[in-house]
PDB file of C-alpha atoms in Angstrom:
ATOM      1  CA  UNK A   1      27.807   3.700  11.244  1.00 87.00           C
ATOM      2  CA  UNK A   2      25.455   5.878  13.337  1.00 92.00           C
ATOM      3  CA  UNK A   3      23.950   4.310  16.310  1.00 90.00           C
ATOM      4  CA  UNK A   4      20.344   5.013  15.230  1.00 91.00           C
ATOM      5  CA  UNK A   5      18.009   3.736  14.258  1.00 96.00           C
ATOM      6  CA  UNK A   6      18.447   1.264  17.141  1.00 96.00           C
ATOM      7  CA  UNK A   7      17.713  -2.352  17.110  1.00 97.00           C
ATOM      8  CA  UNK A   8      15.004  -3.569  19.647  1.00 97.00           C
ATOM      9  CA  UNK A   9      13.492  -6.890  20.671  1.00 97.00           C
ATOM     10  CA  UNK A  10       9.765  -7.811  20.436  1.00 97.00           C
ATOM     11  CA  UNK A  11       9.653  -7.684  24.261  1.00 97.00           C
ATOM     12  CA  UNK A  12      10.989  -4.131  24.246  1.00 98.00           C
ATOM     13  CA  UNK A  13       8.593  -2.974  21.766  1.00 98.00           C
ATOM     14  CA  UNK A  14       5.637  -4.566  23.516  1.00 98.00           C
ATOM     15  CA  UNK A  15       6.735  -2.929  26.711  1.00 98.00           C
ATOM     16  CA  UNK A  16       6.679   0.278  24.986  1.00 98.00           C
ATOM     17  CA  UNK A  17       3.276  -0.139  23.555  1.00 98.00           C
ATOM     18  CA  UNK A  18       1.962  -1.080  26.927  1.00 98.00           C
ATOM     19  CA  UNK A  19       3.193   2.181  28.409  1.00 98.00           C
ATOM     20  CA  UNK A  20       1.737   4.149  25.457  1.00 98.00           C
ATOM     21  CA  UNK A  21      -1.605   2.318  25.998  1.00 98.00           C
ATOM     22  CA  UNK A  22      -1.632   2.908  29.834  1.00 98.00           C
ATOM     23  CA  UNK A  23      -0.735   6.570  29.414  1.00 97.00           C
ATOM     24  CA  UNK A  24      -3.424   7.286  26.896  1.00 97.00           C
ATOM     25  CA  UNK A  25      -6.215   5.408  28.870  1.00 98.00           C
ATOM     26  CA  UNK A  26      -5.078   7.331  32.070  1.00 97.00           C
ATOM     27  CA  UNK A  27      -5.473  10.528  30.134  1.00 96.00           C
ATOM     28  CA  UNK A  28      -8.647   9.813  28.035  1.00 96.00           C
ATOM     29  CA  UNK A  29     -10.378   6.935  29.857  1.00 95.00           C
ATOM     30  CA  UNK A  30     -13.721   5.697  28.376  1.00 94.00           C
ATOM     31  CA  UNK A  31     -13.351   8.102  25.397  1.00 97.00           C
ATOM     32  CA  UNK A  32     -10.901   5.533  24.113  1.00 98.00           C
ATOM     33  CA  UNK A  33     -12.700   2.581  22.491  1.00 98.00           C
ATOM     34  CA  UNK A  34      -9.731   0.521  21.337  1.00 98.00           C
ATOM     35  CA  UNK A  35      -5.994   0.565  21.017  1.00 98.00           C
ATOM     36  CA  UNK A  36      -3.982  -1.774  18.710  1.00 98.00           C
ATOM     37  CA  UNK A  37      -0.741  -2.088  16.768  1.00 98.00           C
ATOM     38  CA  UNK A  38      -0.536  -2.746  13.065  1.00 97.00           C
ATOM     39  CA  UNK A  39       2.154  -2.999  10.395  1.00 95.00           C
ATOM     40  CA  UNK A  40       5.060  -5.506  10.784  1.00 95.00           C
ATOM     41  CA  UNK A  41       4.317  -5.910  14.617  1.00 97.00           C
ATOM     42  CA  UNK A  42       0.738  -6.560  13.833  1.00 96.00           C
ATOM     43  CA  UNK A  43       1.766  -9.232  11.412  1.00 94.00           C
ATOM     44  CA  UNK A  44       4.213 -10.669  14.022  1.00 94.00           C
ATOM     45  CA  UNK A  45       7.235 -10.526  11.434  1.00 93.00           C
ATOM     46  CA  UNK A  46       8.689  -7.362  12.665  1.00 94.00           C
ATOM     47  CA  UNK A  47      12.444  -6.881  12.441  1.00 95.00           C
ATOM     48  CA  UNK A  48      14.810  -5.345  15.145  1.00 97.00           C
ATOM     49  CA  UNK A  49      14.509  -1.911  13.376  1.00 96.00           C
ATOM     50  CA  UNK A  50      10.841  -1.902  12.758  1.00 96.00           C
ATOM     51  CA  UNK A  51       8.802   1.042  13.950  1.00 96.00           C
ATOM     52  CA  UNK A  52       5.646   0.891  16.125  1.00 98.00           C
ATOM     53  CA  UNK A  53       2.436   1.822  14.387  1.00 98.00           C
ATOM     54  CA  UNK A  54      -0.699   2.146  16.463  1.00 98.00           C
ATOM     55  CA  UNK A  55      -4.419   2.561  15.804  1.00 98.00           C
ATOM     56  CA  UNK A  56      -6.141   4.428  18.536  1.00 98.00           C
ATOM     57  CA  UNK A  57     -10.009   4.479  18.017  1.00 98.00           C
ATOM     58  CA  UNK A  58     -11.871   7.325  20.098  1.00 98.00           C
ATOM     59  CA  UNK A  59     -15.626   7.942  20.194  1.00 97.00           C
ATOM     60  CA  UNK A  60     -17.239  10.054  17.586  1.00 97.00           C
ATOM     61  CA  UNK A  61     -16.975  13.795  18.102  1.00 96.00           C
ATOM     62  CA  UNK A  62     -13.666  13.681  19.962  1.00 94.00           C
ATOM     63  CA  UNK A  63     -10.984  15.210  17.828  1.00 93.00           C
ATOM     64  CA  UNK A  64      -7.454  14.555  18.856  1.00 94.00           C
ATOM     65  CA  UNK A  65      -4.200  14.754  16.857  1.00 95.00           C
ATOM     66  CA  UNK A  66      -2.075  11.832  16.393  1.00 96.00           C
ATOM     67  CA  UNK A  67       1.690  11.646  16.945  1.00 96.00           C
ATOM     68  CA  UNK A  68       4.728  10.622  14.959  1.00 98.00           C
ATOM     69  CA  UNK A  69       7.984  10.844  16.747  1.00 97.00           C
ATOM     70  CA  UNK A  70      11.348   9.369  17.840  1.00 97.00           C
ATOM     71  CA  UNK A  71      11.512   8.463  21.488  1.00 97.00           C
ATOM     72  CA  UNK A  72      14.358   6.608  23.018  1.00 95.00           C
ATOM     73  CA  UNK A  73      14.995   3.677  20.915  1.00 95.00           C
ATOM     74  CA  UNK A  74      11.622   3.777  19.058  1.00 97.00           C
ATOM     75  CA  UNK A  75      10.213   5.331  16.001  1.00 97.00           C
ATOM     76  CA  UNK A  76       6.451   5.549  17.078  1.00 98.00           C
ATOM     77  CA  UNK A  77       3.443   6.444  14.930  1.00 98.00           C
ATOM     78  CA  UNK A  78      -0.038   6.946  16.686  1.00 98.00           C
ATOM     79  CA  UNK A  79      -2.983   7.528  14.593  1.00 97.00           C
ATOM     80  CA  UNK A  80      -5.830   8.692  16.703  1.00 98.00           C
ATOM     81  CA  UNK A  81      -9.192   8.548  14.802  1.00 97.00           C
ATOM     82  CA  UNK A  82     -13.088   8.650  15.531  1.00 98.00           C
ATOM     83  CA  UNK A  83     -14.486   5.297  15.054  1.00 98.00           C
ATOM     84  CA  UNK A  84     -16.865   6.427  12.145  1.00 98.00           C
ATOM     85  CA  UNK A  85     -13.882   8.134  10.361  1.00 97.00           C
ATOM     86  CA  UNK A  86     -11.572   5.122  10.781  1.00 98.00           C
ATOM     87  CA  UNK A  87     -14.213   2.682   9.560  1.00 98.00           C
ATOM     88  CA  UNK A  88     -14.906   4.803   6.554  1.00 97.00           C
ATOM     89  CA  UNK A  89     -11.173   5.054   5.701  1.00 97.00           C
ATOM     90  CA  UNK A  90     -10.912   1.270   5.946  1.00 98.00           C
ATOM     91  CA  UNK A  91     -13.733   0.652   3.567  1.00 97.00           C
ATOM     92  CA  UNK A  92     -12.426   3.090   0.851  1.00 97.00           C
ATOM     93  CA  UNK A  93     -11.008   1.869  -2.283  1.00 97.00           C
ATOM     94  CA  UNK A  94      -8.487   3.753  -4.300  1.00 98.00           C
ATOM     95  CA  UNK A  95      -5.327   2.906  -6.233  1.00 97.00           C
ATOM     96  CA  UNK A  96      -3.285   2.395  -3.154  1.00 97.00           C
ATOM     97  CA  UNK A  97      -6.001  -0.030  -1.713  1.00 98.00           C
ATOM     98  CA  UNK A  98      -3.508  -3.162  -2.017  1.00 97.00           C
ATOM     99  CA  UNK A  99      -0.806  -1.190  -0.230  1.00 96.00           C
ATOM    100  CA  UNK A 100      -2.778   0.063   2.642  1.00 96.00           C
ATOM    101  CA  UNK A 101      -5.670  -2.353   3.300  1.00 97.00           C
ATOM    102  CA  UNK A 102      -3.432  -4.623   5.524  1.00 96.00           C
ATOM    103  CA  UNK A 103      -3.209  -1.841   8.251  1.00 96.00           C
ATOM    104  CA  UNK A 104      -6.877  -2.381   8.913  1.00 97.00           C
ATOM    105  CA  UNK A 105      -6.721  -6.189   8.831  1.00 97.00           C
ATOM    106  CA  UNK A 106      -3.537  -7.426  10.739  1.00 96.00           C
ATOM    107  CA  UNK A 107      -3.928  -5.711  14.081  1.00 98.00           C
ATOM    108  CA  UNK A 108      -2.933  -7.008  17.457  1.00 98.00           C
ATOM    109  CA  UNK A 109      -5.439  -5.548  20.164  1.00 98.00           C
ATOM    110  CA  UNK A 110      -3.819  -4.253  23.326  1.00 98.00           C
ATOM    111  CA  UNK A 111      -7.172  -2.781  24.451  1.00 98.00           C
ATOM    112  CA  UNK A 112     -10.305  -3.617  22.783  1.00 98.00           C
ATOM    113  CA  UNK A 113     -13.220  -4.367  25.101  1.00 98.00           C
ATOM    114  CA  UNK A 114     -15.762  -4.602  22.468  1.00 97.00           C
ATOM    115  CA  UNK A 115     -13.874  -6.314  19.636  1.00 97.00           C
ATOM    116  CA  UNK A 116     -13.922  -3.333  17.424  1.00 98.00           C
ATOM    117  CA  UNK A 117     -10.751  -4.608  15.562  1.00 98.00           C
ATOM    118  CA  UNK A 118     -12.717  -7.663  14.425  1.00 97.00           C
ATOM    119  CA  UNK A 119     -15.253  -5.515  12.848  1.00 97.00           C
ATOM    120  CA  UNK A 120     -12.764  -3.114  11.391  1.00 98.00           C
ATOM    121  CA  UNK A 121     -10.813  -5.992   9.463  1.00 97.00           C
ATOM    122  CA  UNK A 122     -14.104  -6.717   7.521  1.00 97.00           C
ATOM    123  CA  UNK A 123     -14.293  -3.177   6.093  1.00 97.00           C
ATOM    124  CA  UNK A 124     -11.749  -3.179   3.184  1.00 97.00           C
ATOM    125  CA  UNK A 125     -13.611  -6.050   1.473  1.00 96.00           C
ATOM    126  CA  UNK A 126     -17.115  -4.411   1.495  1.00 95.00           C
ATOM    127  CA  UNK A 127     -16.991  -2.869  -1.859  1.00 96.00           C
ATOM    128  CA  UNK A 128     -18.228  -4.731  -5.076  1.00 96.00           C
ATOM    129  CA  UNK A 129     -16.174  -5.898  -7.875  1.00 95.00           C
ATOM    130  CA  UNK A 130     -17.425  -3.093 -10.040  1.00 96.00           C
ATOM    131  CA  UNK A 131     -15.954  -0.630  -7.639  1.00 97.00           C
ATOM    132  CA  UNK A 132     -12.609  -2.146  -7.831  1.00 98.00           C
ATOM    133  CA  UNK A 133     -12.834  -2.328 -11.589  1.00 97.00           C
ATOM    134  CA  UNK A 134     -13.783   1.441 -11.844  1.00 98.00           C
ATOM    135  CA  UNK A 135     -10.672   2.170  -9.682  1.00 98.00           C
ATOM    136  CA  UNK A 136      -8.505   0.354 -12.156  1.00 98.00           C
ATOM    137  CA  UNK A 137      -9.951   2.081 -15.062  1.00 98.00           C
ATOM    138  CA  UNK A 138      -9.298   5.511 -13.493  1.00 98.00           C
ATOM    139  CA  UNK A 139      -5.798   4.669 -12.399  1.00 98.00           C
ATOM    140  CA  UNK A 140      -4.694   3.254 -15.862  1.00 98.00           C
ATOM    141  CA  UNK A 141      -5.659   6.654 -17.117  1.00 98.00           C
ATOM    142  CA  UNK A 142      -3.954   8.698 -14.305  1.00 97.00           C
ATOM    143  CA  UNK A 143      -0.548   6.706 -14.085  1.00 98.00           C
ATOM    144  CA  UNK A 144       0.317   3.723 -16.355  1.00 98.00           C
ATOM    145  CA  UNK A 145      -0.813   5.583 -19.636  1.00 98.00           C
ATOM    146  CA  UNK A 146       1.139   8.633 -18.673  1.00 98.00           C
ATOM    147  CA  UNK A 147       4.175   6.608 -17.577  1.00 98.00           C
ATOM    148  CA  UNK A 148       4.333   4.859 -21.019  1.00 98.00           C
ATOM    149  CA  UNK A 149       4.171   8.242 -22.712  1.00 98.00           C
ATOM    150  CA  UNK A 150       7.080   9.398 -20.729  1.00 98.00           C
ATOM    151  CA  UNK A 151       9.029   6.267 -21.407  1.00 98.00           C
ATOM    152  CA  UNK A 152       8.457   6.715 -25.103  1.00 98.00           C
ATOM    153  CA  UNK A 153       9.331  10.235 -25.263  1.00 98.00           C
ATOM    154  CA  UNK A 154      12.635   9.723 -23.433  1.00 97.00           C
ATOM    155  CA  UNK A 155      13.559   6.769 -25.445  1.00 97.00           C
ATOM    156  CA  UNK A 156      13.016   8.739 -28.607  1.00 96.00           C
ATOM    157  CA  UNK A 157      15.072  11.664 -27.236  1.00 96.00           C
ATOM    158  CA  UNK A 158      17.949   9.282 -26.287  1.00 94.00           C
ATOM    159  CA  UNK A 159      17.435  10.147 -22.655  1.00 94.00           C
ATOM    160  CA  UNK A 160      18.038   6.490 -21.630  1.00 93.00           C
ATOM    161  CA  UNK A 161      18.866   7.302 -18.163  1.00 91.00           C
ATOM    162  CA  UNK A 162      15.200   7.808 -17.652  1.00 95.00           C
ATOM    163  CA  UNK A 163      14.190   4.407 -18.838  1.00 96.00           C
ATOM    164  CA  UNK A 164      15.191   2.642 -15.610  1.00 94.00           C
ATOM    165  CA  UNK A 165      13.122   5.014 -13.484  1.00 95.00           C
ATOM    166  CA  UNK A 166      10.137   4.863 -15.877  1.00 97.00           C
ATOM    167  CA  UNK A 167      10.339   1.009 -15.851  1.00 97.00           C
ATOM    168  CA  UNK A 168      10.219   0.993 -11.978  1.00 96.00           C
ATOM    169  CA  UNK A 169       7.236   3.456 -11.912  1.00 97.00           C
ATOM    170  CA  UNK A 170       5.466   1.265 -14.446  1.00 98.00           C
ATOM    171  CA  UNK A 171       6.176  -1.952 -12.549  1.00 97.00           C
ATOM    172  CA  UNK A 172       4.894  -0.389  -9.300  1.00 98.00           C
ATOM    173  CA  UNK A 173       1.735   1.011 -10.809  1.00 98.00           C
ATOM    174  CA  UNK A 174       1.035  -2.516 -12.425  1.00 98.00           C
ATOM    175  CA  UNK A 175       1.534  -4.181  -9.023  1.00 98.00           C
ATOM    176  CA  UNK A 176      -1.059  -1.867  -7.512  1.00 98.00           C
ATOM    177  CA  UNK A 177      -3.517  -2.812 -10.357  1.00 98.00           C
ATOM    178  CA  UNK A 178      -2.818  -6.658  -9.755  1.00 98.00           C
ATOM    179  CA  UNK A 179      -3.592  -6.209  -6.017  1.00 98.00           C
ATOM    180  CA  UNK A 180      -7.001  -4.520  -7.070  1.00 98.00           C
ATOM    181  CA  UNK A 181      -7.844  -7.088  -9.734  1.00 98.00           C
ATOM    182  CA  UNK A 182      -7.262 -10.035  -7.224  1.00 98.00           C
ATOM    183  CA  UNK A 183      -8.854  -8.102  -4.237  1.00 97.00           C
ATOM    184  CA  UNK A 184      -5.583  -8.944  -2.361  1.00 97.00           C
ATOM    185  CA  UNK A 185      -3.479  -6.757  -0.385  1.00 96.00           C
ATOM    186  CA  UNK A 186       0.208  -6.971   0.160  1.00 96.00           C
ATOM    187  CA  UNK A 187       1.569  -7.507   3.500  1.00 92.00           C
ATOM    188  CA  UNK A 188       4.392  -5.142   3.238  1.00 90.00           C
ATOM    189  CA  UNK A 189       5.743  -2.675   0.746  1.00 89.00           C
ATOM    190  CA  UNK A 190       8.997  -4.583   0.770  1.00 88.00           C
ATOM    191  CA  UNK A 191       7.417  -7.686  -0.631  1.00 93.00           C
ATOM    192  CA  UNK A 192       4.962  -6.141  -3.033  1.00 96.00           C
ATOM    193  CA  UNK A 193       6.572  -7.478  -6.171  1.00 96.00           C
ATOM    194  CA  UNK A 194       7.295 -10.833  -4.819  1.00 96.00           C
ATOM    195  CA  UNK A 195       3.690 -11.355  -3.505  1.00 97.00           C
ATOM    196  CA  UNK A 196       2.219  -9.791  -6.788  1.00 98.00           C
ATOM    197  CA  UNK A 197       3.777 -12.612  -8.838  1.00 97.00           C
ATOM    198  CA  UNK A 198       1.817 -15.269  -6.755  1.00 97.00           C
ATOM    199  CA  UNK A 199      -1.521 -13.670  -7.540  1.00 98.00           C
ATOM    200  CA  UNK A 200      -3.621 -15.388 -10.054  1.00 97.00           C
ATOM    201  CA  UNK A 201      -4.749 -12.609 -12.331  1.00 98.00           C
ATOM    202  CA  UNK A 202      -1.853 -10.469 -13.855  1.00 97.00           C
ATOM    203  CA  UNK A 203      -0.715  -9.142 -17.150  1.00 98.00           C
ATOM    204  CA  UNK A 204       1.526 -10.728 -19.647  1.00 98.00           C
ATOM    205  CA  UNK A 205       4.891  -9.075 -19.539  1.00 98.00           C
ATOM    206  CA  UNK A 206       4.922  -8.202 -15.840  1.00 98.00           C
ATOM    207  CA  UNK A 207       6.753 -11.132 -14.709  1.00 98.00           C
ATOM    208  CA  UNK A 208       9.702 -10.670 -16.850  1.00 97.00           C
ATOM    209  CA  UNK A 209      10.190  -6.957 -16.022  1.00 97.00           C
ATOM    210  CA  UNK A 210       9.804  -7.527 -12.311  1.00 96.00           C
ATOM    211  CA  UNK A 211      12.474 -10.316 -12.321  1.00 95.00           C
ATOM    212  CA  UNK A 212      14.924  -7.936 -14.064  1.00 92.00           C
ATOM    213  CA  UNK A 213      14.041  -5.366 -11.315  1.00 89.00           C
ATOM    214  CA  UNK A 214      14.403  -7.946  -8.424  1.00 90.00           C
ATOM    215  CA  UNK A 215      17.674  -9.105  -9.818  1.00 89.00           C
ATOM    216  CA  UNK A 216      18.959  -5.441 -10.266  1.00 84.00           C
ATOM    217  CA  UNK A 217      19.794  -6.190 -13.757  1.00 83.00           C
ATOM    218  CA  UNK A 218      18.738  -3.037 -15.410  1.00 82.00           C
ATOM    219  CA  UNK A 219      21.806  -1.751 -17.289  1.00 88.00           C
ATOM    220  CA  UNK A 220      20.622  -2.697 -20.797  1.00 93.00           C
ATOM    221  CA  UNK A 221      18.415   0.165 -21.406  1.00 94.00           C
ATOM    222  CA  UNK A 222      17.290  -1.124 -24.823  1.00 95.00           C
ATOM    223  CA  UNK A 223      16.140  -4.414 -23.209  1.00 96.00           C
ATOM    224  CA  UNK A 224      14.447  -2.569 -20.331  1.00 96.00           C
ATOM    225  CA  UNK A 225      12.680  -0.407 -22.808  1.00 97.00           C
ATOM    226  CA  UNK A 226      11.301  -3.575 -24.777  1.00 97.00           C
ATOM    227  CA  UNK A 227      10.176  -5.084 -21.602  1.00 97.00           C
ATOM    228  CA  UNK A 228       8.246  -1.889 -20.738  1.00 98.00           C
ATOM    229  CA  UNK A 229       6.491  -2.016 -24.189  1.00 98.00           C
ATOM    230  CA  UNK A 230       5.901  -5.805 -23.869  1.00 98.00           C
ATOM    231  CA  UNK A 231       4.231  -5.070 -20.436  1.00 98.00           C
ATOM    232  CA  UNK A 232       2.049  -2.072 -21.853  1.00 98.00           C
ATOM    233  CA  UNK A 233       0.736  -4.408 -24.456  1.00 98.00           C
ATOM    234  CA  UNK A 234       0.035  -7.132 -21.801  1.00 98.00           C
ATOM    235  CA  UNK A 235      -1.724  -4.514 -19.673  1.00 98.00           C
ATOM    236  CA  UNK A 236      -4.067  -3.484 -22.378  1.00 98.00           C
ATOM    237  CA  UNK A 237      -4.811  -7.222 -23.247  1.00 98.00           C
ATOM    238  CA  UNK A 238      -5.424  -7.870 -19.531  1.00 98.00           C
ATOM    239  CA  UNK A 239      -7.882  -4.934 -19.215  1.00 98.00           C
ATOM    240  CA  UNK A 240      -9.780  -6.293 -22.361  1.00 98.00           C
ATOM    241  CA  UNK A 241     -10.015  -9.678 -20.694  1.00 98.00           C
ATOM    242  CA  UNK A 242     -11.320  -8.012 -17.557  1.00 97.00           C
ATOM    243  CA  UNK A 243     -13.825  -6.014 -19.287  1.00 97.00           C
ATOM    244  CA  UNK A 244     -12.449  -2.708 -18.466  1.00 98.00           C
ATOM    245  CA  UNK A 245     -12.436  -0.024 -21.235  1.00 97.00           C
ATOM    246  CA  UNK A 246     -10.405   3.079 -20.225  1.00 97.00           C
ATOM    247  CA  UNK A 247     -10.707   4.901 -23.552  1.00 96.00           C
ATOM    248  CA  UNK A 248     -13.681   6.878 -24.745  1.00 94.00           C
ATOM    249  CA  UNK A 249     -15.238   7.386 -28.245  1.00 92.00           C
ATOM    250  CA  UNK A 250     -16.674  10.873 -27.773  1.00 95.00           C
ATOM    251  CA  UNK A 251     -15.619  13.866 -25.869  1.00 95.00           C
ATOM    252  CA  UNK A 252     -17.267  13.924 -22.470  1.00 90.00           C
ATOM    253  CA  UNK A 253     -18.564  17.695 -22.772  1.00 94.00           C
TER     254      UNK A 253
END
């Protein structure tokens, strides 16, 4: 087994973060408004192989490149963004909102004299319910509808090797929709399915497919295909209950 990635303790990670903070402040001084760490470290549930992910907020008008590199024992990602741009990014709602919103909420400040991170964590929840539903409508057309078409095509053509991949895609896309519908984000990508099953609003058929995936029992392609069809029916019934109509009755031009 290769020696890297290398296991490190929380103390070692914090020491590295402090060194990065001190170097950045020494170089840019008051142009830096805040420095914090997010991801698993920001949630204080990191593992020994977790990387270091940092937000560096700088004053508007100062354009600096971020960094992503391997140094010594650490994988380090430093995002350097102007305040207005970062706050704008945090407030945006798209199909990946439930995956990325946590990066703006769970942050441990290492330098934040004006409490910017307290203000930043409010931004992902500023959009109205109608905005979330519109993103769901658009995403249903972009991904799940197309994925089900691929699943049906490959099933009809006896390409059963694709069914497992298609099922995984459909389940992942549905998880993103569940996060949007509940206006709840996932703490980590690794726990997306687990956490989605605890959310109140979700389509019928989702739980059965996800349990099969989490158990790794995907060898019966006929059964998996039927679970995909069940979820697709459940998704459409769920959208009707939510009042989201993604099909049009006339050409838009």
